[in-house]
Tab-separated table of C-alpha atoms in Angstrom:
chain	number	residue	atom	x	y	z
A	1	UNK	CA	-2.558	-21.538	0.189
A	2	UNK	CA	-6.628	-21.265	0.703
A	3	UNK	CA	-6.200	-17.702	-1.524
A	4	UNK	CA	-4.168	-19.473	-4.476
A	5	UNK	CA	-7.338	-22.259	-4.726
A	6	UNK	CA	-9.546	-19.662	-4.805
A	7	UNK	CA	-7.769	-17.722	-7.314
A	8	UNK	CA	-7.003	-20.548	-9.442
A	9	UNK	CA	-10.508	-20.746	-9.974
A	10	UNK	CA	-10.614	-17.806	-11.783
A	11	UNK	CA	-11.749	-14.244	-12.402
A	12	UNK	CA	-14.627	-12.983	-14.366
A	13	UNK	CA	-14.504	-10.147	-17.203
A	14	UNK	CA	-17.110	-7.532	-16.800
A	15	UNK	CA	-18.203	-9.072	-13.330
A	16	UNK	CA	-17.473	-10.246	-9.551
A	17	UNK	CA	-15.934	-13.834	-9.268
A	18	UNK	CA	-16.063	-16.479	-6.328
A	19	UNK	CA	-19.291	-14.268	-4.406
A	20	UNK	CA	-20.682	-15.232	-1.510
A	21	UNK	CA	-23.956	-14.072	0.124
A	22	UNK	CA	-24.634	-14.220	3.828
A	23	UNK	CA	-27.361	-11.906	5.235
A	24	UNK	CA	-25.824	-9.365	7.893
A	25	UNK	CA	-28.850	-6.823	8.809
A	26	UNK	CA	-32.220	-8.013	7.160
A	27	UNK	CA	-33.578	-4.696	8.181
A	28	UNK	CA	-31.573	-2.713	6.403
A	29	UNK	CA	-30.339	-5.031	3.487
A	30	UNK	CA	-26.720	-5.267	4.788
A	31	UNK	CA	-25.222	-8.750	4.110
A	32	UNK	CA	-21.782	-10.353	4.113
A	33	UNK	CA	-21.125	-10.194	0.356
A	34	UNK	CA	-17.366	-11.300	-0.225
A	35	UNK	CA	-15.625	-11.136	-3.784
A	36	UNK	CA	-11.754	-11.483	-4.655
A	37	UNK	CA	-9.485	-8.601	-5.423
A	38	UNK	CA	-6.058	-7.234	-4.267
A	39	UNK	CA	-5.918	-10.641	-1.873
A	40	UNK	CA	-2.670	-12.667	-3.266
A	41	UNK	CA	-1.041	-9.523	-2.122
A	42	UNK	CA	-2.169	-9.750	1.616
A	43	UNK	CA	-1.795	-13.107	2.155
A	44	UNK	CA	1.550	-13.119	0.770
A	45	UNK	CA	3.015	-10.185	3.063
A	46	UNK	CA	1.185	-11.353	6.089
A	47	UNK	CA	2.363	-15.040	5.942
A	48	UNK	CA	6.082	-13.579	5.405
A	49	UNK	CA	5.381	-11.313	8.348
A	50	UNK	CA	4.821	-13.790	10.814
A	51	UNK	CA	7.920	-16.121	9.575
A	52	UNK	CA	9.481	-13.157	10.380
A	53	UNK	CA	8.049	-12.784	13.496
A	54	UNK	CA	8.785	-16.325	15.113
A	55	UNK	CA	11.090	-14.929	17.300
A	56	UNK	CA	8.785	-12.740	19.049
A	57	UNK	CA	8.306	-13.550	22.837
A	58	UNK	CA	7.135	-10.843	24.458
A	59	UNK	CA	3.663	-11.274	24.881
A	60	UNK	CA	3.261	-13.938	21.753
A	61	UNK	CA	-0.341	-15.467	21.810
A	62	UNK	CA	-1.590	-11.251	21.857
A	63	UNK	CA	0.852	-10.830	18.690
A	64	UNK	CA	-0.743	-13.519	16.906
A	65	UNK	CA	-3.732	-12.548	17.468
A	66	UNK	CA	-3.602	-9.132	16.689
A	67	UNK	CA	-2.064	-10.233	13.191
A	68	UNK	CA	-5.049	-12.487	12.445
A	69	UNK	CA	-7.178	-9.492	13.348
A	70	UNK	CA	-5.344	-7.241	11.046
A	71	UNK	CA	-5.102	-10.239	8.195
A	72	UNK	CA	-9.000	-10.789	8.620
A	73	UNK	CA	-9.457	-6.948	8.691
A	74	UNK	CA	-7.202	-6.198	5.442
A	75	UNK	CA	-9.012	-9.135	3.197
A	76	UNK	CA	-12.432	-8.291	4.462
A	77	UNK	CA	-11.489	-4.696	3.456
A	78	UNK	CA	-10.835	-5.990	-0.006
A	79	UNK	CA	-12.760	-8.237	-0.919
A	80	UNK	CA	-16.330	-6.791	0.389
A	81	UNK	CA	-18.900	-6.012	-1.971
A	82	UNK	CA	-21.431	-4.809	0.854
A	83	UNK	CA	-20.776	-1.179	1.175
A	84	UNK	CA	-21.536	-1.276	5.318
A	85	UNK	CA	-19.290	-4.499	5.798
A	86	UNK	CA	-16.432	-2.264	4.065
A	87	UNK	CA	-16.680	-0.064	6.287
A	88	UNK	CA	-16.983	-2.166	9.264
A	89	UNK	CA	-13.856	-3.894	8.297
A	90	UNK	CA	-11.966	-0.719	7.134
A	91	UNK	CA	-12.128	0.551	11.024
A	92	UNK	CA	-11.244	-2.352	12.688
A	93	UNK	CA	-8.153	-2.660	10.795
A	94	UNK	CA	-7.311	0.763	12.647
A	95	UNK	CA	-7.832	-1.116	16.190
A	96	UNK	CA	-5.460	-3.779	14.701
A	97	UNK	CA	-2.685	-1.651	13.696
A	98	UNK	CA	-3.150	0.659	16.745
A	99	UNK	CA	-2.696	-1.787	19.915
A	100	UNK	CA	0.738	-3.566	16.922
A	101	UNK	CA	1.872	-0.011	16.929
A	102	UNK	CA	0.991	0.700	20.919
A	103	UNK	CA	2.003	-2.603	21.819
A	104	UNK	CA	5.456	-3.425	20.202
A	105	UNK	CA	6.824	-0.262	18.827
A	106	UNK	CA	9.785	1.574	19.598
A	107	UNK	CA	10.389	4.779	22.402
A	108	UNK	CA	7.855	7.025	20.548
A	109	UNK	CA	5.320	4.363	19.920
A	110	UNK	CA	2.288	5.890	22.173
A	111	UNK	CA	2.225	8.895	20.147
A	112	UNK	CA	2.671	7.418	17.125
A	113	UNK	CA	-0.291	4.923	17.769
A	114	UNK	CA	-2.698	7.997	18.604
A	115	UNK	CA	-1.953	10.174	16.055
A	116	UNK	CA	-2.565	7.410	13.310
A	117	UNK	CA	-5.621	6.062	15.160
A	118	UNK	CA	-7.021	9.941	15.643
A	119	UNK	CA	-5.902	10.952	11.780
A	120	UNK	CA	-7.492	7.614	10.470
A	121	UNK	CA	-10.664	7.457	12.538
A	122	UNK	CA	-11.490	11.040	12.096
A	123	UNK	CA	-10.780	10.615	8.557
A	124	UNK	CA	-12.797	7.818	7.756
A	125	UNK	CA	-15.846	9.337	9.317
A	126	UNK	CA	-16.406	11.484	5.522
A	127	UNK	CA	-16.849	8.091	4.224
A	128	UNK	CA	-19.963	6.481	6.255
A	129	UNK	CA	-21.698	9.493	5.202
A	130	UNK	CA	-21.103	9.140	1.228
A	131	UNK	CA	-22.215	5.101	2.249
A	132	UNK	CA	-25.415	6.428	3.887
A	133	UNK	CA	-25.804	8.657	1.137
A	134	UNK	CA	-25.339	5.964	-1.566
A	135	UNK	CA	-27.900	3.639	0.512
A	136	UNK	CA	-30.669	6.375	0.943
A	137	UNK	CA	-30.498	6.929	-2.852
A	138	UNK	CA	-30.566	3.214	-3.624
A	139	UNK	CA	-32.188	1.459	-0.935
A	140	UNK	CA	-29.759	-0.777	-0.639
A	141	UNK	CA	-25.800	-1.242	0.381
A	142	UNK	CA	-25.147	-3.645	-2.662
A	143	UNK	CA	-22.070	-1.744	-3.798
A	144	UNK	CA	-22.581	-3.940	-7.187
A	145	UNK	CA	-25.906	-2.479	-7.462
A	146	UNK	CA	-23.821	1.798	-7.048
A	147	UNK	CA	-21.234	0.379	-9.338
A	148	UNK	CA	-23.499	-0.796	-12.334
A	149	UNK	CA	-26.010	2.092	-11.671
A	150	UNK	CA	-24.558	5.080	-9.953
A	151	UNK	CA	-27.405	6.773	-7.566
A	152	UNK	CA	-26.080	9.668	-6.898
A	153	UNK	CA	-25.975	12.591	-9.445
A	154	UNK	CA	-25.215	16.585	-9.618
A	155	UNK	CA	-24.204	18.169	-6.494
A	156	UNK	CA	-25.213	15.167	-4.148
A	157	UNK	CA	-22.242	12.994	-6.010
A	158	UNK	CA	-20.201	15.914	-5.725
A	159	UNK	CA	-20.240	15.830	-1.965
A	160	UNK	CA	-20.320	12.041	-1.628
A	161	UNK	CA	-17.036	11.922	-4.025
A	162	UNK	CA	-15.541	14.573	-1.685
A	163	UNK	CA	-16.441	12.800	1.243
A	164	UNK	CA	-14.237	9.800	-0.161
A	165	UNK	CA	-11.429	11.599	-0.966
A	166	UNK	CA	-10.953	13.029	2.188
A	167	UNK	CA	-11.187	9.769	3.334
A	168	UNK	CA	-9.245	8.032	1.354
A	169	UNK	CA	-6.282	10.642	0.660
A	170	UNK	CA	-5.746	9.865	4.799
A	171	UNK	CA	-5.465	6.670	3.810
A	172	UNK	CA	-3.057	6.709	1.278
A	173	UNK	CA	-1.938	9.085	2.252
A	174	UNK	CA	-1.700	11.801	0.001
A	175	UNK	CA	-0.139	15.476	0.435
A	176	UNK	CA	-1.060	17.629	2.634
A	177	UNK	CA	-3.108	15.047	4.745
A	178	UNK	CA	0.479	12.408	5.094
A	179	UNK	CA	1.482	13.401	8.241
A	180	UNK	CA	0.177	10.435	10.418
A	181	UNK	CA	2.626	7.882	8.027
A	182	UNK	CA	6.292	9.084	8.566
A	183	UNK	CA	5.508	8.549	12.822
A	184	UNK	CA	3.292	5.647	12.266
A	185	UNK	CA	6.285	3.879	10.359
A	186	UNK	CA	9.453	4.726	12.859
A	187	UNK	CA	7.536	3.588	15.471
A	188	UNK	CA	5.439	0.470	14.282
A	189	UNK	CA	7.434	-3.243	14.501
A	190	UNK	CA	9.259	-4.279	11.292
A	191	UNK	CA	6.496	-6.665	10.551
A	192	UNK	CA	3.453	-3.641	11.476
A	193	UNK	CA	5.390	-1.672	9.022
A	194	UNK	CA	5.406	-4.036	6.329
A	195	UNK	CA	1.485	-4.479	6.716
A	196	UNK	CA	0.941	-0.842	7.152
A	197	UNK	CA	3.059	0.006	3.657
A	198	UNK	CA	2.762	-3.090	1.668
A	199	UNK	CA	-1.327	-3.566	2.706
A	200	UNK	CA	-3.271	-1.096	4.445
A	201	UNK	CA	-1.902	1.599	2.163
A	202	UNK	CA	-3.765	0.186	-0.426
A	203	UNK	CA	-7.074	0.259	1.254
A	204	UNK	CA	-6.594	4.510	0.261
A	205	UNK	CA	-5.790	3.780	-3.745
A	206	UNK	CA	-8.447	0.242	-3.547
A	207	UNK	CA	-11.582	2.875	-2.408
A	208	UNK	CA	-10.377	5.100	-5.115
A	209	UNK	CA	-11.193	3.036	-7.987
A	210	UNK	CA	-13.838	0.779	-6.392
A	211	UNK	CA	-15.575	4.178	-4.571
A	212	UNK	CA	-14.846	7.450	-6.028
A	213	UNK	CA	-14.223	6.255	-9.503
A	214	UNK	CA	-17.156	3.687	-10.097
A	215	UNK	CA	-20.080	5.028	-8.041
A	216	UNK	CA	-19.588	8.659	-8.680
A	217	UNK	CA	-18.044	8.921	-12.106
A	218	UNK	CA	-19.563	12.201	-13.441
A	219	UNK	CA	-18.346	14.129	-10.302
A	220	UNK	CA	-14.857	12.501	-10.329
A	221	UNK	CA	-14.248	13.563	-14.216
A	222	UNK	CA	-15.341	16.920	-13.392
A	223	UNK	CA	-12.417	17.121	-10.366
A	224	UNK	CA	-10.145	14.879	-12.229
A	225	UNK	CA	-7.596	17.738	-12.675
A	226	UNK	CA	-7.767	18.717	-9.353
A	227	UNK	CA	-7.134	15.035	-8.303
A	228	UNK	CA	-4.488	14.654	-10.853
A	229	UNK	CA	-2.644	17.841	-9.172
A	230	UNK	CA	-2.844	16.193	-5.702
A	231	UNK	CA	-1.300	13.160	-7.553
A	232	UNK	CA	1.932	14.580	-9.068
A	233	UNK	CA	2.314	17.065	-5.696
A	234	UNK	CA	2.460	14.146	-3.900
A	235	UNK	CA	4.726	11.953	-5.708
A	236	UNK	CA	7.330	15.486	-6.225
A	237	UNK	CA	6.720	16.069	-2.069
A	238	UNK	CA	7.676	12.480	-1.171
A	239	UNK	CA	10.435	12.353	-2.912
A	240	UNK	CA	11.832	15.819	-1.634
A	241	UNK	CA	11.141	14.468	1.562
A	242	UNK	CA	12.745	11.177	1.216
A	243	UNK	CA	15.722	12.841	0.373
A	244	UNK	CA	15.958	15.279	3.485
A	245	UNK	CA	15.980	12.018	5.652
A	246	UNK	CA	18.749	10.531	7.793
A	247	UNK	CA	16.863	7.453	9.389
A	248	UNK	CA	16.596	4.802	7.103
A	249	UNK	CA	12.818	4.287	8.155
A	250	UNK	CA	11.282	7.499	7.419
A	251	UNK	CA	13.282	7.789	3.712
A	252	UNK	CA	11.138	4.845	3.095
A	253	UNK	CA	8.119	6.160	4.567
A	254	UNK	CA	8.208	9.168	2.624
A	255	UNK	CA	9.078	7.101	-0.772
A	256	UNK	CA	5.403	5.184	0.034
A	257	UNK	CA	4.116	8.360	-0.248
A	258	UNK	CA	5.952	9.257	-4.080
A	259	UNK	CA	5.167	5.799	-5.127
A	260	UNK	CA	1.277	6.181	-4.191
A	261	UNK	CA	1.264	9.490	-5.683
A	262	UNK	CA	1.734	7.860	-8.938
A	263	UNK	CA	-1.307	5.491	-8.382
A	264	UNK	CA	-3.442	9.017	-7.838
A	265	UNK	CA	-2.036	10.203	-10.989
A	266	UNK	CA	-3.233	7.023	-12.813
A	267	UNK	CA	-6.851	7.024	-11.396
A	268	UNK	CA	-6.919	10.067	-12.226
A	269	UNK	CA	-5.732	10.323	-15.939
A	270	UNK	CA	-8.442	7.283	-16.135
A	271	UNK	CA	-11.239	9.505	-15.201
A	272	UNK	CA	-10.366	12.594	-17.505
A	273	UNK	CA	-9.772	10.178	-20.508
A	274	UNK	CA	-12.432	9.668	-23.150
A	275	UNK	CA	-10.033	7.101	-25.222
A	276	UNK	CA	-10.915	3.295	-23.746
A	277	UNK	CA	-7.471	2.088	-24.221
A	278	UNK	CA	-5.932	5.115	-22.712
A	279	UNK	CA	-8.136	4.561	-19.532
A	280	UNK	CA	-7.453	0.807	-19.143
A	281	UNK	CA	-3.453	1.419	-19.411
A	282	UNK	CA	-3.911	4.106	-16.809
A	283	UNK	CA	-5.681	1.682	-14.371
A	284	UNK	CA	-3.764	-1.148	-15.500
A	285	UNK	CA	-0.706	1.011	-14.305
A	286	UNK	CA	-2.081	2.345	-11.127
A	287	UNK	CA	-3.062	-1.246	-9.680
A	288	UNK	CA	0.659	-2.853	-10.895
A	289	UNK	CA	1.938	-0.081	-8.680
A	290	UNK	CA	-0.359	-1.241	-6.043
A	291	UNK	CA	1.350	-4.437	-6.458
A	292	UNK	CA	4.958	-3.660	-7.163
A	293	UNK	CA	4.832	-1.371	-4.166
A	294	UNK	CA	3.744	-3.483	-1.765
A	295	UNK	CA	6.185	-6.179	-2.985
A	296	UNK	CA	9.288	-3.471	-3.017
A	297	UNK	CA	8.310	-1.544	0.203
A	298	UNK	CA	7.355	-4.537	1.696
A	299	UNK	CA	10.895	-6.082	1.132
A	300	UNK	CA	12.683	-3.073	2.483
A	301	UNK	CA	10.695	-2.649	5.761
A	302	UNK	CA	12.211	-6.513	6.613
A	303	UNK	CA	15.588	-5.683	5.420
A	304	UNK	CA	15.558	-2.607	7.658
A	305	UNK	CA	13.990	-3.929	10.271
A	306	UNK	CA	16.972	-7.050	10.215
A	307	UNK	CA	19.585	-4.193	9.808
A	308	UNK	CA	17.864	-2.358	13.042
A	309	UNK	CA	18.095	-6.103	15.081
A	310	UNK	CA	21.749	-6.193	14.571
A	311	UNK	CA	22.864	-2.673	15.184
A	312	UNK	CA	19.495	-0.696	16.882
A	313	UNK	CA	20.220	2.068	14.924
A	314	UNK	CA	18.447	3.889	11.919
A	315	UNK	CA	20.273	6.570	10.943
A	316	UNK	CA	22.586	6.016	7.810
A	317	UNK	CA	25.564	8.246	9.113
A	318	UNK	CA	26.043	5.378	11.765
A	319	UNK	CA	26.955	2.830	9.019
A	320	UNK	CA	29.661	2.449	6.457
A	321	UNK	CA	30.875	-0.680	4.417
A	322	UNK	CA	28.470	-3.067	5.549
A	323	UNK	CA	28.508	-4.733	2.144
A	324	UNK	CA	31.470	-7.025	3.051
A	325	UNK	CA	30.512	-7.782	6.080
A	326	UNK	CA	26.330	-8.452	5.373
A	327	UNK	CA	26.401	-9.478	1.255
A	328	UNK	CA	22.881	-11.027	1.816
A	329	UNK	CA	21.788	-8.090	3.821
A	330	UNK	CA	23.311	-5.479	1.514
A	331	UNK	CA	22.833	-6.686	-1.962
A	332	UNK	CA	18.989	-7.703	-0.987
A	333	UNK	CA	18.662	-4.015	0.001
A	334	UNK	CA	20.289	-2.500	-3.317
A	335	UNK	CA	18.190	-4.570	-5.417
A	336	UNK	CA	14.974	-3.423	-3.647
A	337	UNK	CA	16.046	0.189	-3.779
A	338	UNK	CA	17.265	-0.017	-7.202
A	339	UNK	CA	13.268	-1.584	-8.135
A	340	UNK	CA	12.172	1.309	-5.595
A	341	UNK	CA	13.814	4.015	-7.625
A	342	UNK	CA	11.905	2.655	-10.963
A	343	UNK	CA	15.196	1.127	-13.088
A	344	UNK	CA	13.962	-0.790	-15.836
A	345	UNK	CA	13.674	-4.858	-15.405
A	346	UNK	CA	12.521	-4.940	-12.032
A	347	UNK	CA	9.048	-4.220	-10.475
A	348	UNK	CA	7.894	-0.665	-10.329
A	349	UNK	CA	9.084	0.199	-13.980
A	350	UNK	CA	5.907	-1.737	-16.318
A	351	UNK	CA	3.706	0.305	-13.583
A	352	UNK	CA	5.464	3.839	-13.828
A	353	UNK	CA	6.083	3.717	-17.765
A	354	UNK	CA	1.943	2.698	-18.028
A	355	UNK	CA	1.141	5.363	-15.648
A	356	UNK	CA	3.487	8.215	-17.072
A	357	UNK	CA	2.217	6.800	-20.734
A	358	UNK	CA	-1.860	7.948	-20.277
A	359	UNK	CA	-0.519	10.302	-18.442
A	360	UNK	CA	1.022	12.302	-21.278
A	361	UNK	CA	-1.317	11.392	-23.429
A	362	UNK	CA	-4.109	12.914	-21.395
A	363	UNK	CA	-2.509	15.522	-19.311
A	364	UNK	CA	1.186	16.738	-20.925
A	365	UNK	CA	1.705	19.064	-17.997
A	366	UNK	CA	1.340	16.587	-14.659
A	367	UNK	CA	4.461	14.961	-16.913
A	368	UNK	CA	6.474	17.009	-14.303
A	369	UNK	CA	6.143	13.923	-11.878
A	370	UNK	CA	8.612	12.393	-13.504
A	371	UNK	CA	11.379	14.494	-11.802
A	372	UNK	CA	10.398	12.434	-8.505
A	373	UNK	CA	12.152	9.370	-10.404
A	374	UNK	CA	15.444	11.263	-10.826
A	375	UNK	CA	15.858	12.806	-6.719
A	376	UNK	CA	14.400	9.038	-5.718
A	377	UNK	CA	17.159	7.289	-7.414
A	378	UNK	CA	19.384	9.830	-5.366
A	379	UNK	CA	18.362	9.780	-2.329
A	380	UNK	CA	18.711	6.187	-2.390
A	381	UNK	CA	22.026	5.900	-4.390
A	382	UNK	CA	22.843	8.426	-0.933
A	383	UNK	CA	21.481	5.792	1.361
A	384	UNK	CA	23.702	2.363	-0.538
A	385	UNK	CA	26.861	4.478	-0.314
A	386	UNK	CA	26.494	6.040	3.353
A	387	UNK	CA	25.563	2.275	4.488
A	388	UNK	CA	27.068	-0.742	2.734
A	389	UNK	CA	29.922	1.228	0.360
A	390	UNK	CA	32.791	3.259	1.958
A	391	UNK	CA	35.580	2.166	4.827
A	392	UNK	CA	34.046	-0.428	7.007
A	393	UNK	CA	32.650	1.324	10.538
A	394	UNK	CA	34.966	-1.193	13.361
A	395	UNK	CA	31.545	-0.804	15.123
A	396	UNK	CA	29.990	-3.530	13.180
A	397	UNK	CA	33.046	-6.142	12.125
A	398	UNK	CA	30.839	-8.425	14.741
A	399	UNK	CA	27.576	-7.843	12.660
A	400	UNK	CA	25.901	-11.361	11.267
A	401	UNK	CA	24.512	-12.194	7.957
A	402	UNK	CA	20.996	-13.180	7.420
A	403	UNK	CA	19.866	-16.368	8.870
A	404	UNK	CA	18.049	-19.068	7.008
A	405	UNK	CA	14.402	-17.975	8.753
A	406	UNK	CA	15.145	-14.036	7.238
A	407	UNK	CA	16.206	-15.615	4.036
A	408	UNK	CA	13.109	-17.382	3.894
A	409	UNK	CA	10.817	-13.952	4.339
A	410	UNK	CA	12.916	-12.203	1.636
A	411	UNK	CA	14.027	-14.150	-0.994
A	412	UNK	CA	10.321	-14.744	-2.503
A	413	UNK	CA	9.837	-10.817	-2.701
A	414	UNK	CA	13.201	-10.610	-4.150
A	415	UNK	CA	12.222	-13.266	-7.262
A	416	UNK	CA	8.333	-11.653	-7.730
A	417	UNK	CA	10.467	-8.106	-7.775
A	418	UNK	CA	12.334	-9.382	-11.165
A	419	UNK	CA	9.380	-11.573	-12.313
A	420	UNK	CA	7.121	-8.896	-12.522
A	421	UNK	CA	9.982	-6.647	-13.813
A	422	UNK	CA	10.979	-8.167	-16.482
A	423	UNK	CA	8.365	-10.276	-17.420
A	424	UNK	CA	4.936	-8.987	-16.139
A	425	UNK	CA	2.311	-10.232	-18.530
A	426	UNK	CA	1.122	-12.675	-16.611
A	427	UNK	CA	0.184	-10.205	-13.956
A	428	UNK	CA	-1.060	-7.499	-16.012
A	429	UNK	CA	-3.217	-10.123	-17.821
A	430	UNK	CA	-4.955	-10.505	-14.566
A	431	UNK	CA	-5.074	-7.160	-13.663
A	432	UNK	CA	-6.341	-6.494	-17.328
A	433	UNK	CA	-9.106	-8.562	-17.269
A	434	UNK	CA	-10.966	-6.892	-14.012
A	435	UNK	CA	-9.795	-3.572	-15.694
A	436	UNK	CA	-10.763	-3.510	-19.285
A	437	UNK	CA	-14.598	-3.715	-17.672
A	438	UNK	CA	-14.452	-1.650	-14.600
A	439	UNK	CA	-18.068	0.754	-15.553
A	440	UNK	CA	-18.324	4.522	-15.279
């Protein structure tokens, strides 16, 4: 509710809205200065993740905590405009998601929890140097003051912007550095999932614009095709992946990593562009997606995670004809994977047209992404007909419906799925607006 005031208050063209200023580290010019991006998002998922999570009794009070720690963490990590508090908040997110993962995961949950603490951590090491290196050159950690006047130029940009994207392709996480997210996801709760897909995701794409992008512009046009090719391998590897997948879970892991590949892309195309309106549809694009897939992935993580409380199974062969019996349960699912796969009227398509659009304008041959679209709308036309079409498996003639409390965590991401599908001007006018006047 506190995030819908604030935003109702507005948003600035061609600056930062609702700042405040608190000094942090006088010494050094670090201070706690907060702005207001990507936060509707986070606030939404996380308040529908602990509805979801009433039921949780094993150790409770930690739970809640931990998911105030993560919330905190997430919209600090969004909303900071002091490049040292970003950081600050962008690791303890890590500890957040960790001890979730650790803590109330399934039977591989210890490994998974170290290998996407070790793979995050070490990854986001790349990125306190290209912060040092922007403060040295600036004297300060304003990232207002890097945005509006980059410091770094030639080869010292050059390193600080590859410094980022290492950093922030773990993050994503792009190909070949993804292979933390398909164990992180199995393994994490249904509601640690949600936040790791439909939130902490976005930290990766978020840093790309507000880092890479704005403080070392020069150096990022010069790599844009090389950034552009990690894009559209990406989006063609996740969905090859998807499709190889029997458990439910990692299909949509592997999708996050298609759907974020098309955010690169976008960035990307933005960079190499020299027409303005080309650019701003790019970005416009990229940060729906940011949007749409959080609301889409977001969705699916609950549903699966319901459909894993009623039978404790993943894998799709196990299923069969569940539509009957589950209607709410099924037909929430095949609307989610049908926005998931890109079909026109519901969320991802305005984001995927507007990416694919600049993109071949400026770059005709990364066009090939496109052929992710056509094996994700398999693989998950594979996935509705192995578990809700078909003879009805006796094993589950005993399986429930959704409850009222499950309705209530997935019926508002159903209705902002078709809102934003079929009539998203509302939310690409605000998008627009911090867009059109991004600088670099």
């Amino acid at each position: 509710m506190l995030t819908l005031v604030i935003w109702s208050r507005g948003t600035i063209a061609g600056g930062f809205a609702q700042i405040e200023e608190l000094a942090w580290i006088p010494a050094i010019g670090a201070a706690y200065r907060l702005g207001l991006p990507l936060v509707l998002l986070t606030s939404l998922l996380f308040f529908l993740s602990a509805i979801y999570s009433a039921r949780i009794s094993d150790r409770a009070p930690s739970y809640v905590v931990l998911m105030l720690m993560l919330e905190t963490a997430a919209l600090g990590t969004f909303m900071a405009l002091d490049g040292l508090l970003f950081y600050v908040f962008f690791e303890v997110s890590l500890v957040g998601m960790y001890f979730m993962i650790a803590g109330w995961g399934y039977e591989d949950r210890q490994r998974a929890a170290l290998m996407f603490f070790i793979y995050t951590l070490l990854g986001s090491l790349p990125l306190l140097l290209a912060i040092i290196g922007l403060y040295l050159s600036s004297g300060t950690f304003d990232m207002r003051v890097w945005i509006d006047m980059p410091p770094l130029t030639g080869i010292a940009a050059m390193l600080a912007l590859i410094a980022m994207l290492f950093t922030f392709a773990v993050k994503i996480p792009a190909f070949p550095v993804h292979t933390w997210l398909p164990a992180a996801h199995v393994q994490a709760p249904t509601a640690g999932s949600v936040i790791l897909a439909g939130v902490m995701l976005k930290f990766g794409t978020y840093g790309l614009v507000r880092f890479a992008l704005q403080m070392t512009p020069e150096a990022f046009a010069q790599a844009g095709q090389v950034i552009l090719a990690v894009g559209v391998v990406s989006a063609l590897y996740g969905a090859f992946a998807a499709l190889a997948q029997s458990d439910l879970k990692k299909m949509i892991a592997y999708t996050s990593i298609n759907h974020m590949g098309y955010v690169v892309m976008g960035v990307a195309v933005a960079a190499l562009t020299v027409d303005l309106r080309i650019r701003t549809i790019a970005l416009d694009g990229a940060t729906l997606q940011m949007v749409s897939h959080g609301l889409v992935t977001g969705a699916l993580f609950f549903l699966l995670g319901m459909l894993q409380d009623r039978a404790h199974s993943r894998d799709m062969s196990e299923f069969g004809g569940l539509l009957g019996r589950v209607p709410w349960l099924g037909w929430s699912f095949i609307l989610m994977a049908f926005a998931s796969l890109g079909l026109p009227g519901l969320a991802h398509f305005p984001a995927e047209f507007q990416v694919f659009l600049a993109t071949l304008n400026t770059a005709p041959w990364a066009i090939i992404a496109i052929l992710a679209i056509v094996v994700t709308a398999g693989l998950y036309l594979r996935a509705i007909a192995a578990v809700f079409l078909g003879s009805e498996n006796e094993k589950w003639l005993e399986m429930r419906d959704l409850d009222r409390r499950e309705k209530l965590v997935i019926v508002p991401l159903l209705i902002l799925t078709v809102l934003v599908g079929v009539a998203p001007g509302w939310l690409i006018d605000m998008i627009h607006t911090t867009m059109a006047s991004l600088s670099f």
